Amino acid sequence: MTLRLRPCLLVHYHEISLKAGHRPMFLRYLRHNLDRATVDLQPVRVVQFPGRLMLDLEGNPTPEAVKERVTHVCGVANLALAQRVASQMDAIKAAVGRMIEGRQFESFRITARRAFQTYPLTSVEINRELGTFVLERVKTRVDLTNPALTIHVEVLPNETFIYSDREPGPGGLPVASSGTVVSLLSGGIDSPVAAWRMMKRGCRVEFVHFHSVPYLPVTSQQKARALVDRLTQWQFFSRLYLVPFGEIQREVVLSVPPPARVVVYRRLMVRIAEALARQTGAQALVTGESLGQVASQTLQNLARIDEAGMLPILRPLIGMDKQEITAQAQALGTVEISVAPAQDCCTLFVPKHPATRMAPEEVQGLEERLNLPALVKVGVEGAVLETFEFPKGAGPFPVSRRAPAAPEGSRSQ
């Protein structure tokens, strides 16, 4: 028989499958994001099958590049470059024979799954027949526990997917399926990790960076841009607001005693970030704070910061220690950017010994000395907006929280 192997990238999801009645909406977002991730790596066509998505790579010259892009798509549990053949045992055997041709492996395992129960062979019978087929052609042995080679066979009604090397994806939910948040981005290690964790929970993240130019150099802005550029690989389009904070800090210094300044600064940041969030329709703020990591991040002070705004403040790192956060930053490739020398607004006019347990009435009394509306207005009106795209031409996400409709001529089917 003439064997026709058609290359593809097989994508499995996990958490999305648990969403019951909302699953179609999450799948529309995932398909949309797969399209965006590969928009410049044509031809790619996204097709939905029961329990999985398939990226048709027939005629595509860069399948490895497509696979690399998809490893950054949240919602993907695992992925593998595979071959598609007809769901007939002769075709499946021929494809497995092509896969093992010229390879040496001391042990192997066949892992077969049927996506429908009317196929004439059970999964166990497929495993046995294909295992016998391999043993007749290669000097090897079966090892169901720790094989050197695992051959996956997924049988669907009209075609079968065959692959050997499966890689984990980021998991979670597709970006933009959970709404929009605004992340307060410093130049440190923590806040980029917090933003990424919200992307993994399906949020589209917008960024606000507070800088102290001209009192400090522009290096903190450069670091913020580099961090957002790196994180944009996970959500394809990002917006960064650069907010001048030096003059605001100077006004605080004139009226607020040193130990209380950190909490007052943070409350002003929350007010400014919330004003920007309301302009863009975001539903929450995000910070990289971790409980007790520094002197100002006590439960009492975090409560005072929360009281400054109306939107929820999400802290995805709240229970993580510095080693855990740093390990995640290293995996993301942001730690090298974060540790580069730079001075940001956190180093300007900040006391060595901040207050650790500020009471509500204490903060209120100190803020009565300030013209808060005027200071917030300075920050909001002085904010400069910059946009980032990956890959180029991806464009912005829709503002609506609803799943995007497939545009006319879409590559998704």
mmCIF file of C-alpha atoms in Angstrom:
data_model
loop_
_atom_site.group_PDB
_atom_site.id
_atom_site.type_symbol
_atom_site.label_atom_id
_atom_site.label_comp_id
_atom_site.label_asym_id
_atom_site.label_seq_id
_atom_site.Cartn_x
_atom_site.Cartn_y
_atom_site.Cartn_z
ATOM 1 C CA MET A 1 0.000 0.000 0.000
ATOM 2 C CA THR A 2 1.101 3.585 -0.563
ATOM 3 C CA LEU A 3 1.720 5.231 2.793
ATOM 4 C CA ARG A 4 0.837 8.892 3.094
ATOM 5 C CA LEU A 5 2.302 10.532 6.198
ATOM 6 C CA ARG A 6 1.027 14.011 6.950
ATOM 7 C CA PRO A 7 2.962 16.039 9.544
ATOM 8 C CA CYS A 8 1.134 17.866 12.309
ATOM 9 C CA LEU A 9 1.521 19.193 15.837
ATOM 10 C CA LEU A 10 -0.838 17.492 18.267
ATOM 11 C CA VAL A 11 -1.949 19.609 21.236
ATOM 12 C CA HIS A 12 -3.659 18.245 24.328
ATOM 13 C CA TYR A 13 -5.330 20.323 27.014
ATOM 14 C CA HIS A 14 -6.282 19.305 30.540
ATOM 15 C CA GLU A 15 -7.873 21.986 32.701
ATOM 16 C CA ILE A 16 -10.083 23.190 29.856
ATOM 17 C CA SER A 17 -11.655 19.729 29.659
ATOM 18 C CA LEU A 18 -12.984 20.213 33.206
ATOM 19 C CA LYS A 19 -14.963 23.346 32.322
ATOM 20 C CA ALA A 20 -18.155 21.489 31.313
ATOM 21 C CA GLY A 21 -20.615 23.945 29.735
ATOM 22 C CA HIS A 22 -17.952 26.653 29.315
ATOM 23 C CA ARG A 23 -15.513 24.390 27.433
ATOM 24 C CA PRO A 24 -16.404 25.690 23.943
ATOM 25 C CA MET A 25 -15.580 29.252 25.001
ATOM 26 C CA PHE A 26 -12.171 28.269 26.401
ATOM 27 C CA LEU A 27 -11.430 26.214 23.293
ATOM 28 C CA ARG A 28 -12.228 29.190 21.055
ATOM 29 C CA TYR A 29 -9.672 31.241 22.991
ATOM 30 C CA LEU A 30 -7.099 28.456 22.785
ATOM 31 C CA ARG A 31 -7.567 28.050 19.034
ATOM 32 C CA HIS A 32 -7.398 31.816 18.585
ATOM 33 C CA ASN A 33 -4.138 31.980 20.568
ATOM 34 C CA LEU A 34 -2.595 29.100 18.617
ATOM 35 C CA ASP A 35 -3.387 31.046 15.452
ATOM 36 C CA ARG A 36 -1.734 34.170 16.884
ATOM 37 C CA ALA A 37 1.353 32.305 18.073
ATOM 38 C CA THR A 38 2.044 30.963 14.596
ATOM 39 C CA VAL A 39 0.793 33.833 12.445
ATOM 40 C CA ASP A 40 4.211 34.295 10.803
ATOM 41 C CA LEU A 41 5.022 30.584 10.419
ATOM 42 C CA GLN A 42 2.781 29.658 7.513
ATOM 43 C CA PRO A 43 1.210 27.424 6.475
ATOM 44 C CA VAL A 44 -0.472 26.352 9.738
ATOM 45 C CA ARG A 45 -4.109 25.330 10.078
ATOM 46 C CA VAL A 46 -5.719 24.687 13.468
ATOM 47 C CA VAL A 47 -8.286 21.875 13.513
ATOM 48 C CA GLN A 48 -10.300 20.672 16.494
ATOM 49 C CA PHE A 49 -10.752 16.977 17.299
ATOM 50 C CA PRO A 50 -12.396 15.365 20.338
ATOM 51 C CA GLY A 51 -10.152 16.053 23.349
ATOM 52 C CA ARG A 52 -7.330 17.609 21.352
ATOM 53 C CA LEU A 53 -6.340 20.242 18.802
ATOM 54 C CA MET A 54 -4.215 19.603 15.760
ATOM 55 C CA LEU A 55 -2.016 22.052 13.872
ATOM 56 C CA ASP A 56 -1.790 20.821 10.290
ATOM 57 C CA LEU A 57 1.836 21.326 9.178
ATOM 58 C CA GLU A 58 1.589 19.872 5.702
ATOM 59 C CA GLY A 59 3.865 21.998 3.545
ATOM 60 C CA ASN A 60 5.246 23.902 6.536
ATOM 61 C CA PRO A 61 9.050 24.336 6.291
ATOM 62 C CA THR A 62 9.639 25.030 10.024
ATOM 63 C CA PRO A 63 7.771 22.490 12.197
ATOM 64 C CA GLU A 64 10.263 22.824 15.065
ATOM 65 C CA ALA A 65 9.701 26.581 15.169
ATOM 66 C CA VAL A 66 5.942 26.014 15.317
ATOM 67 C CA LYS A 67 6.418 23.595 18.202
ATOM 68 C CA GLU A 68 8.571 26.107 20.069
ATOM 69 C CA ARG A 69 5.911 28.801 19.722
ATOM 70 C CA VAL A 70 3.182 26.512 21.017
ATOM 71 C CA THR A 71 5.191 25.752 24.186
ATOM 72 C CA HIS A 72 4.381 29.368 25.161
ATOM 73 C CA VAL A 73 0.621 29.076 24.674
ATOM 74 C CA CYS A 74 -1.163 28.896 28.024
ATOM 75 C CA GLY A 75 -3.842 26.229 28.143
ATOM 76 C CA VAL A 76 -1.667 23.625 26.386
ATOM 77 C CA ALA A 77 -1.028 20.616 28.648
ATOM 78 C CA ASN A 78 1.358 18.821 26.277
ATOM 79 C CA LEU A 79 2.301 18.786 22.606
ATOM 80 C CA ALA A 80 4.095 16.586 20.113
ATOM 81 C CA LEU A 81 5.129 16.587 16.487
ATOM 82 C CA ALA A 82 3.165 13.714 14.998
ATOM 83 C CA GLN A 83 2.230 11.991 11.774
ATOM 84 C CA ARG A 84 -1.345 11.509 10.558
ATOM 85 C CA VAL A 85 -2.366 8.307 8.776
ATOM 86 C CA ALA A 86 -5.597 6.532 7.971
ATOM 87 C CA SER A 87 -7.134 4.596 10.877
ATOM 88 C CA GLN A 88 -6.376 1.217 9.331
ATOM 89 C CA MET A 89 -3.994 -1.204 11.014
ATOM 90 C CA ASP A 90 -1.874 -1.668 7.882
ATOM 91 C CA ALA A 91 -1.358 2.113 7.626
ATOM 92 C CA ILE A 92 -0.639 2.420 11.355
ATOM 93 C CA LYS A 93 1.946 -0.375 11.198
ATOM 94 C CA ALA A 94 3.588 1.199 8.161
ATOM 95 C CA ALA A 95 3.831 4.547 9.997
ATOM 96 C CA VAL A 96 5.323 2.909 13.091
ATOM 97 C CA GLY A 97 7.773 1.070 10.854
ATOM 98 C CA ARG A 98 8.799 4.369 9.290
ATOM 99 C CA MET A 99 9.275 5.862 12.771
ATOM 100 C CA ILE A 100 11.597 3.107 14.041
ATOM 101 C CA GLU A 101 13.496 2.643 10.783
ATOM 102 C CA GLY A 102 17.237 2.931 11.423
ATOM 103 C CA ARG A 103 16.775 3.602 15.168
ATOM 104 C CA GLN A 104 18.345 1.653 18.000
ATOM 105 C CA PHE A 105 16.587 1.565 21.366
ATOM 106 C CA GLU A 106 17.109 -0.951 24.139
ATOM 107 C CA SER A 107 13.465 -0.890 25.267
ATOM 108 C CA PHE A 108 10.128 0.467 24.131
ATOM 109 C CA ARG A 109 6.458 0.759 24.948
ATOM 110 C CA ILE A 110 3.355 1.192 22.793
ATOM 111 C CA THR A 111 0.731 3.486 24.324
ATOM 112 C CA ALA A 112 -2.451 3.275 22.265
ATOM 113 C CA ARG A 113 -5.736 5.110 22.881
ATOM 114 C CA ARG A 114 -9.045 4.794 21.063
ATOM 115 C CA ALA A 115 -11.114 7.970 20.767
ATOM 116 C CA PHE A 116 -14.170 5.899 19.837
ATOM 117 C CA GLN A 117 -15.345 2.480 21.000
ATOM 118 C CA THR A 118 -16.445 1.028 17.672
ATOM 119 C CA TYR A 119 -12.904 0.518 16.372
ATOM 120 C CA PRO A 120 -12.486 -3.250 15.779
ATOM 121 C CA LEU A 121 -9.522 -3.554 18.190
ATOM 122 C CA THR A 122 -9.335 -2.513 21.832
ATOM 123 C CA SER A 123 -6.447 -0.384 23.105
ATOM 124 C CA VAL A 124 -4.831 -3.469 24.644
ATOM 125 C CA GLU A 125 -5.106 -5.365 21.366
ATOM 126 C CA ILE A 126 -3.583 -2.448 19.452
ATOM 127 C CA ASN A 127 -0.692 -2.366 21.934
ATOM 128 C CA ARG A 128 -0.049 -6.094 21.478
ATOM 129 C CA GLU A 129 -0.248 -6.068 17.690
ATOM 130 C CA LEU A 130 2.032 -3.046 17.295
ATOM 131 C CA GLY A 131 4.411 -4.352 19.973
ATOM 132 C CA THR A 132 4.769 -7.617 18.069
ATOM 133 C CA PHE A 133 5.313 -5.629 14.878
ATOM 134 C CA VAL A 134 8.214 -3.691 16.466
ATOM 135 C CA LEU A 135 9.814 -6.783 18.017
ATOM 136 C CA GLU A 136 9.891 -8.466 14.586
ATOM 137 C CA ARG A 137 11.962 -5.583 13.179
ATOM 138 C CA VAL A 138 14.213 -4.334 15.993
ATOM 139 C CA LYS A 139 16.323 -6.181 18.518
ATOM 140 C CA THR A 140 14.794 -4.679 21.644
ATOM 141 C CA ARG A 141 12.461 -5.518 24.529
ATOM 142 C CA VAL A 142 9.210 -4.262 25.989
ATOM 143 C CA ASP A 143 9.454 -2.115 29.144
ATOM 144 C CA LEU A 144 6.190 -0.698 30.444
ATOM 145 C CA THR A 145 7.819 1.180 33.342
ATOM 146 C CA ASN A 146 10.859 3.030 32.037
ATOM 147 C CA PRO A 147 11.154 2.557 28.265
ATOM 148 C CA ALA A 148 13.839 4.201 26.169
ATOM 149 C CA LEU A 149 11.200 4.879 23.496
ATOM 150 C CA THR A 150 7.461 5.370 23.910
ATOM 151 C CA ILE A 151 5.361 5.232 20.763
ATOM 152 C CA HIS A 152 2.011 6.966 21.196
ATOM 153 C CA VAL A 153 -0.872 5.944 18.952
ATOM 154 C CA GLU A 154 -4.156 7.887 19.112
ATOM 155 C CA VAL A 155 -6.873 6.301 16.997
ATOM 156 C CA LEU A 156 -9.728 8.508 15.825
ATOM 157 C CA PRO A 157 -12.544 7.485 13.478
ATOM 158 C CA ASN A 158 -10.985 8.769 10.263
ATOM 159 C CA GLU A 159 -7.299 9.135 11.071
ATOM 160 C CA THR A 160 -4.669 8.146 13.598
ATOM 161 C CA PHE A 161 -1.901 10.239 15.164
ATOM 162 C CA ILE A 162 1.474 8.607 15.830
ATOM 163 C CA TYR A 163 4.338 10.246 17.730
ATOM 164 C CA SER A 164 7.168 9.474 20.145
ATOM 165 C CA ASP A 165 8.420 12.682 21.751
ATOM 166 C CA ARG A 166 5.847 14.535 23.857
ATOM 167 C CA GLU A 167 6.703 17.775 25.654
ATOM 168 C CA PRO A 168 4.854 19.496 28.493
ATOM 169 C CA GLY A 169 3.122 22.803 27.842
ATOM 170 C CA PRO A 170 2.506 25.548 30.403
ATOM 171 C CA GLY A 171 -0.983 24.271 31.249
ATOM 172 C CA GLY A 172 -3.519 26.617 32.802
ATOM 173 C CA LEU A 173 -6.087 28.554 30.789
ATOM 174 C CA PRO A 174 -5.804 30.481 27.495
ATOM 175 C CA VAL A 175 -4.754 34.109 27.831
ATOM 176 C CA ALA A 176 -7.709 36.536 27.710
ATOM 177 C CA SER A 177 -10.282 33.885 28.699
ATOM 178 C CA SER A 178 -10.384 35.207 32.293
ATOM 179 C CA GLY A 179 -10.452 38.954 31.596
ATOM 180 C CA THR A 180 -7.880 41.721 31.992
ATOM 181 C CA VAL A 181 -5.693 42.740 34.934
ATOM 182 C CA VAL A 182 -3.126 45.498 35.469
ATOM 183 C CA SER A 183 0.226 44.438 36.901
ATOM 184 C CA LEU A 184 2.425 46.838 38.889
ATOM 185 C CA LEU A 185 5.798 46.022 37.334
ATOM 186 C CA SER A 186 9.005 46.927 39.121
ATOM 187 C CA GLY A 187 12.432 46.085 37.771
ATOM 188 C CA GLY A 188 12.835 43.262 40.295
ATOM 189 C CA ILE A 189 12.520 39.496 40.151
ATOM 190 C CA ASP A 190 9.064 39.100 41.691
ATOM 191 C CA SER A 191 6.597 41.180 39.665
ATOM 192 C CA PRO A 192 7.326 39.578 36.242
ATOM 193 C CA VAL A 193 6.692 36.142 37.765
ATOM 194 C CA ALA A 194 3.426 37.374 39.291
ATOM 195 C CA ALA A 195 2.323 38.717 35.898
ATOM 196 C CA TRP A 196 3.164 35.426 34.173
ATOM 197 C CA ARG A 197 1.217 33.428 36.743
ATOM 198 C CA MET A 198 -1.842 35.548 35.985
ATOM 199 C CA MET A 199 -1.368 34.928 32.254
ATOM 200 C CA LYS A 200 -1.358 31.212 33.039
ATOM 201 C CA ARG A 201 -4.692 31.677 34.803
ATOM 202 C CA GLY A 202 -6.143 33.091 31.590
ATOM 203 C CA CYS A 203 -5.679 36.818 32.223
ATOM 204 C CA ARG A 204 -4.541 39.366 29.698
ATOM 205 C CA VAL A 205 -2.014 41.485 31.599
ATOM 206 C CA GLU A 206 -1.353 45.185 31.149
ATOM 207 C CA PHE A 207 1.649 46.714 32.891
ATOM 208 C CA VAL A 208 2.286 49.865 34.915
ATOM 209 C CA HIS A 209 5.856 50.855 35.781
ATOM 210 C CA PHE A 210 6.587 53.749 38.145
ATOM 211 C CA HIS A 211 9.861 55.564 37.493
ATOM 212 C CA SER A 212 11.656 58.518 39.044
ATOM 213 C CA VAL A 213 13.142 60.273 36.021
ATOM 214 C CA PRO A 214 14.684 62.899 36.130
ATOM 215 C CA TYR A 215 15.737 62.203 39.726
ATOM 216 C CA LEU A 216 17.117 58.803 38.656
ATOM 217 C CA PRO A 217 18.449 57.487 35.304
ATOM 218 C CA VAL A 218 16.201 55.905 32.681
ATOM 219 C CA THR A 219 17.595 52.419 33.375
ATOM 220 C CA SER A 220 14.488 51.263 35.252
ATOM 221 C CA GLN A 221 12.339 52.108 32.223
ATOM 222 C CA GLN A 222 14.697 50.139 29.999
ATOM 223 C CA LYS A 223 14.423 47.131 32.297
ATOM 224 C CA ALA A 224 10.628 47.408 32.336
ATOM 225 C CA ARG A 225 10.549 47.436 28.537
ATOM 226 C CA ALA A 226 12.834 44.395 28.372
ATOM 227 C CA LEU A 227 10.686 42.490 30.877
ATOM 228 C CA VAL A 228 7.442 43.288 29.064
ATOM 229 C CA ASP A 229 9.036 42.319 25.754
ATOM 230 C CA ARG A 230 9.982 38.924 27.228
ATOM 231 C CA LEU A 231 6.565 38.344 28.784
ATOM 232 C CA THR A 232 4.783 39.310 25.572
ATOM 233 C CA GLN A 233 5.898 35.956 24.138
ATOM 234 C CA TRP A 234 3.216 34.459 26.396
ATOM 235 C CA GLN A 235 0.338 36.799 25.524
ATOM 236 C CA PHE A 236 1.343 38.170 22.083
ATOM 237 C CA PHE A 237 0.325 41.782 22.741
ATOM 238 C CA SER A 238 1.123 43.956 25.769
ATOM 239 C CA ARG A 239 0.646 47.549 26.855
ATOM 240 C CA LEU A 240 3.049 49.269 29.241
ATOM 241 C CA TYR A 241 2.290 52.520 31.057
ATOM 242 C CA LEU A 242 5.392 54.405 32.215
ATOM 243 C CA VAL A 243 4.268 56.611 35.121
ATOM 244 C CA PRO A 244 6.448 59.485 36.434
ATOM 245 C CA PHE A 245 6.588 59.083 40.215
ATOM 246 C CA GLY A 246 9.552 61.235 41.297
ATOM 247 C CA GLU A 247 7.585 64.459 41.848
ATOM 248 C CA ILE A 248 4.889 62.525 43.701
ATOM 249 C CA GLN A 249 7.521 61.015 45.989
ATOM 250 C CA ARG A 250 8.994 64.461 46.619
ATOM 251 C CA GLU A 251 5.599 65.743 47.782
ATOM 252 C CA VAL A 252 5.255 62.772 50.118
ATOM 253 C CA VAL A 253 8.718 63.381 51.581
ATOM 254 C CA LEU A 254 7.726 66.947 52.501
ATOM 255 C CA SER A 255 4.709 65.813 54.538
ATOM 256 C CA VAL A 256 5.145 62.196 55.672
ATOM 257 C CA PRO A 257 7.715 60.919 58.210
ATOM 258 C CA PRO A 258 10.242 58.396 56.835
ATOM 259 C CA PRO A 259 8.899 55.156 58.411
ATOM 260 C CA ALA A 260 5.438 55.640 56.847
ATOM 261 C CA ARG A 261 6.534 56.598 53.353
ATOM 262 C CA VAL A 262 6.640 53.117 51.819
ATOM 263 C CA VAL A 263 2.995 52.415 52.646
ATOM 264 C CA VAL A 264 1.922 55.871 51.425
ATOM 265 C CA TYR A 265 3.886 55.373 48.199
ATOM 266 C CA ARG A 266 2.233 52.004 47.627
ATOM 267 C CA ARG A 267 -1.234 53.398 48.287
ATOM 268 C CA LEU A 268 -0.632 56.148 45.737
ATOM 269 C CA MET A 269 0.597 53.570 43.220
ATOM 270 C CA VAL A 270 -2.595 51.566 43.764
ATOM 271 C CA ARG A 271 -4.746 54.657 43.166
ATOM 272 C CA ILE A 272 -2.894 55.576 39.964
ATOM 273 C CA ALA A 273 -2.849 52.004 38.639
ATOM 274 C CA GLU A 274 -6.553 51.649 39.392
ATOM 275 C CA ALA A 275 -7.349 54.830 37.484
ATOM 276 C CA LEU A 276 -5.438 53.457 34.477
ATOM 277 C CA ALA A 277 -7.117 50.070 34.894
ATOM 278 C CA ARG A 278 -10.580 51.618 34.734
ATOM 279 C CA GLN A 279 -9.638 53.307 31.462
ATOM 280 C CA THR A 280 -8.868 49.914 29.908
ATOM 281 C CA GLY A 281 -11.642 47.830 31.485
ATOM 282 C CA ALA A 282 -9.351 45.772 33.736
ATOM 283 C CA GLN A 283 -11.023 44.013 36.646
ATOM 284 C CA ALA A 284 -8.114 43.713 39.126
ATOM 285 C CA LEU A 285 -4.587 44.814 40.001
ATOM 286 C CA VAL A 286 -1.638 42.430 40.400
ATOM 287 C CA THR A 287 1.502 42.845 42.504
ATOM 288 C CA GLY A 288 4.553 40.690 43.166
ATOM 289 C CA GLU A 289 4.326 41.001 46.937
ATOM 290 C CA SER A 290 5.146 37.966 49.074
ATOM 291 C CA LEU A 291 4.119 37.890 52.712
ATOM 292 C CA GLY A 292 6.975 38.888 54.990
ATOM 293 C CA GLN A 293 9.601 38.968 52.240
ATOM 294 C CA VAL A 294 10.579 42.527 53.181
ATOM 295 C CA ALA A 295 9.808 44.572 56.274
ATOM 296 C CA SER A 296 6.976 46.523 54.669
ATOM 297 C CA GLN A 297 5.122 43.422 53.402
ATOM 298 C CA THR A 298 3.371 42.494 56.641
ATOM 299 C CA LEU A 299 -0.293 41.552 56.841
ATOM 300 C CA GLN A 300 -1.095 44.897 58.460
ATOM 301 C CA ASN A 301 0.656 46.919 55.769
ATOM 302 C CA LEU A 302 -0.835 44.847 52.953
ATOM 303 C CA ALA A 303 -4.251 45.535 54.453
ATOM 304 C CA ARG A 304 -3.529 49.285 54.453
ATOM 305 C CA ILE A 305 -2.477 49.095 50.797
ATOM 306 C CA ASP A 306 -5.655 47.211 49.870
ATOM 307 C CA GLU A 307 -7.786 49.908 51.492
ATOM 308 C CA ALA A 308 -6.524 52.534 49.036
ATOM 309 C CA GLY A 309 -8.432 51.147 46.047
ATOM 310 C CA MET A 310 -11.730 49.606 45.055
ATOM 311 C CA LEU A 311 -10.474 46.934 42.629
ATOM 312 C CA PRO A 312 -9.217 43.591 43.984
ATOM 313 C CA ILE A 313 -5.451 43.354 44.413
ATOM 314 C CA LEU A 314 -4.221 39.892 43.413
ATOM 315 C CA ARG A 315 -0.928 38.595 44.846
ATOM 316 C CA PRO A 316 -0.134 35.268 43.155
ATOM 317 C CA LEU A 317 3.249 35.012 44.951
ATOM 318 C CA ILE A 318 1.916 35.671 48.441
ATOM 319 C CA GLY A 319 2.898 32.241 49.831
ATOM 320 C CA MET A 320 6.111 31.717 47.845
ATOM 321 C CA ASP A 321 9.633 32.271 49.149
ATOM 322 C CA LYS A 322 12.436 34.008 47.258
ATOM 323 C CA GLN A 323 14.055 30.783 46.080
ATOM 324 C CA GLU A 324 10.808 29.540 44.553
ATOM 325 C CA ILE A 325 10.179 32.865 42.842
ATOM 326 C CA THR A 326 13.747 33.083 41.529
ATOM 327 C CA ALA A 327 13.559 29.552 40.123
ATOM 328 C CA GLN A 328 10.405 30.487 38.219
ATOM 329 C CA ALA A 329 12.033 33.692 36.951
ATOM 330 C CA GLN A 330 14.999 31.673 35.685
ATOM 331 C CA ALA A 331 12.644 29.341 33.805
ATOM 332 C CA LEU A 332 10.939 32.363 32.229
ATOM 333 C CA GLY A 333 14.222 33.993 31.281
ATOM 334 C CA THR A 334 13.443 37.190 33.205
ATOM 335 C CA VAL A 335 15.903 36.866 36.081
ATOM 336 C CA GLU A 336 18.882 38.027 33.990
ATOM 337 C CA ILE A 337 17.008 41.226 33.134
ATOM 338 C CA SER A 338 15.816 41.786 36.698
ATOM 339 C CA VAL A 339 19.230 41.479 38.349
ATOM 340 C CA ALA A 340 20.902 43.967 35.986
ATOM 341 C CA PRO A 341 22.008 47.068 37.951
ATOM 342 C CA ALA A 342 19.447 49.865 37.905
ATOM 343 C CA GLN A 343 17.807 52.367 40.234
ATOM 344 C CA ASP A 344 14.038 52.572 40.327
ATOM 345 C CA CYS A 345 11.559 54.600 42.360
ATOM 346 C CA CYS A 346 11.797 52.057 45.197
ATOM 347 C CA THR A 347 15.326 53.311 45.901
ATOM 348 C CA LEU A 348 14.398 57.002 45.934
ATOM 349 C CA PHE A 349 13.363 58.656 49.204
ATOM 350 C CA VAL A 350 12.853 55.256 50.868
ATOM 351 C CA PRO A 351 13.753 54.871 54.567
ATOM 352 C CA LYS A 352 16.067 52.162 55.858
ATOM 353 C CA HIS A 353 13.564 51.129 58.521
ATOM 354 C CA PRO A 354 9.969 51.303 57.233
ATOM 355 C CA ALA A 355 7.002 50.921 59.554
ATOM 356 C CA THR A 356 5.772 47.320 59.695
ATOM 357 C CA ARG A 357 2.381 47.668 61.406
ATOM 358 C CA MET A 358 0.555 50.807 60.405
ATOM 359 C CA ALA A 359 -2.974 51.350 61.724
ATOM 360 C CA PRO A 360 -5.808 52.663 59.491
ATOM 361 C CA GLU A 361 -6.203 55.886 61.452
ATOM 362 C CA GLU A 362 -2.448 56.519 61.279
ATOM 363 C CA VAL A 363 -2.390 56.256 57.490
ATOM 364 C CA GLN A 364 -5.526 58.357 57.150
ATOM 365 C CA GLY A 365 -4.043 61.105 59.291
ATOM 366 C CA LEU A 366 -0.861 61.226 57.226
ATOM 367 C CA GLU A 367 -2.690 61.262 53.885
ATOM 368 C CA GLU A 368 -4.830 64.199 55.005
ATOM 369 C CA ARG A 369 -1.644 66.276 54.682
ATOM 370 C CA LEU A 370 -1.509 65.461 50.944
ATOM 371 C CA ASN A 371 -3.619 66.571 48.004
ATOM 372 C CA LEU A 372 -4.301 62.994 46.890
ATOM 373 C CA PRO A 373 -6.513 63.784 43.850
ATOM 374 C CA ALA A 374 -3.872 66.145 42.491
ATOM 375 C CA LEU A 375 -1.066 63.609 42.967
ATOM 376 C CA VAL A 376 -3.072 60.860 41.295
ATOM 377 C CA LYS A 377 -3.843 63.217 38.402
ATOM 378 C CA VAL A 378 -0.118 63.936 37.967
ATOM 379 C CA GLY A 379 0.585 60.215 37.657
ATOM 380 C CA VAL A 380 -2.301 59.361 35.336
ATOM 381 C CA GLU A 381 -1.869 62.331 32.996
ATOM 382 C CA GLY A 382 1.905 61.891 32.904
ATOM 383 C CA ALA A 383 1.730 58.201 31.971
ATOM 384 C CA VAL A 384 3.279 57.299 28.618
ATOM 385 C CA LEU A 385 1.835 54.273 26.818
ATOM 386 C CA GLU A 386 3.995 51.842 24.848
ATOM 387 C CA THR A 387 2.863 48.683 23.045
ATOM 388 C CA PHE A 388 4.622 45.367 22.377
ATOM 389 C CA GLU A 389 3.785 42.597 19.889
ATOM 390 C CA PHE A 390 5.008 39.025 19.459
ATOM 391 C CA PRO A 391 5.215 37.947 16.756
ATOM 392 C CA LYS A 392 5.088 41.150 14.777
ATOM 393 C CA GLY A 393 1.661 41.742 13.359
ATOM 394 C CA ALA A 394 -0.217 39.873 16.101
ATOM 395 C CA GLY A 395 -2.138 43.029 17.033
ATOM 396 C CA PRO A 396 -4.094 43.746 20.219
ATOM 397 C CA PHE A 397 -6.589 41.501 21.942
ATOM 398 C CA PRO A 398 -10.261 42.401 21.755
ATOM 399 C CA VAL A 399 -11.388 44.520 24.716
ATOM 400 C CA SER A 400 -14.453 42.333 25.257
ATOM 401 C CA ARG A 401 -14.226 39.473 27.745
ATOM 402 C CA ARG A 402 -16.160 37.246 25.372
ATOM 403 C CA ALA A 403 -14.307 34.793 23.199
ATOM 404 C CA PRO A 404 -13.238 36.284 19.871
ATOM 405 C CA ALA A 405 -15.294 35.281 16.885
ATOM 406 C CA ALA A 406 -13.351 33.554 14.142
ATOM 407 C CA PRO A 407 -12.710 36.224 11.486
ATOM 408 C CA GLU A 408 -13.655 35.597 7.897
ATOM 409 C CA GLY A 409 -10.902 33.619 6.237
ATOM 410 C CA SER A 410 -9.552 32.445 9.612
ATOM 411 C CA ARG A 411 -7.040 29.613 9.639
ATOM 412 C CA SER A 412 -9.045 27.849 12.368
ATOM 413 C CA GLN A 413 -11.547 25.240 11.278
#
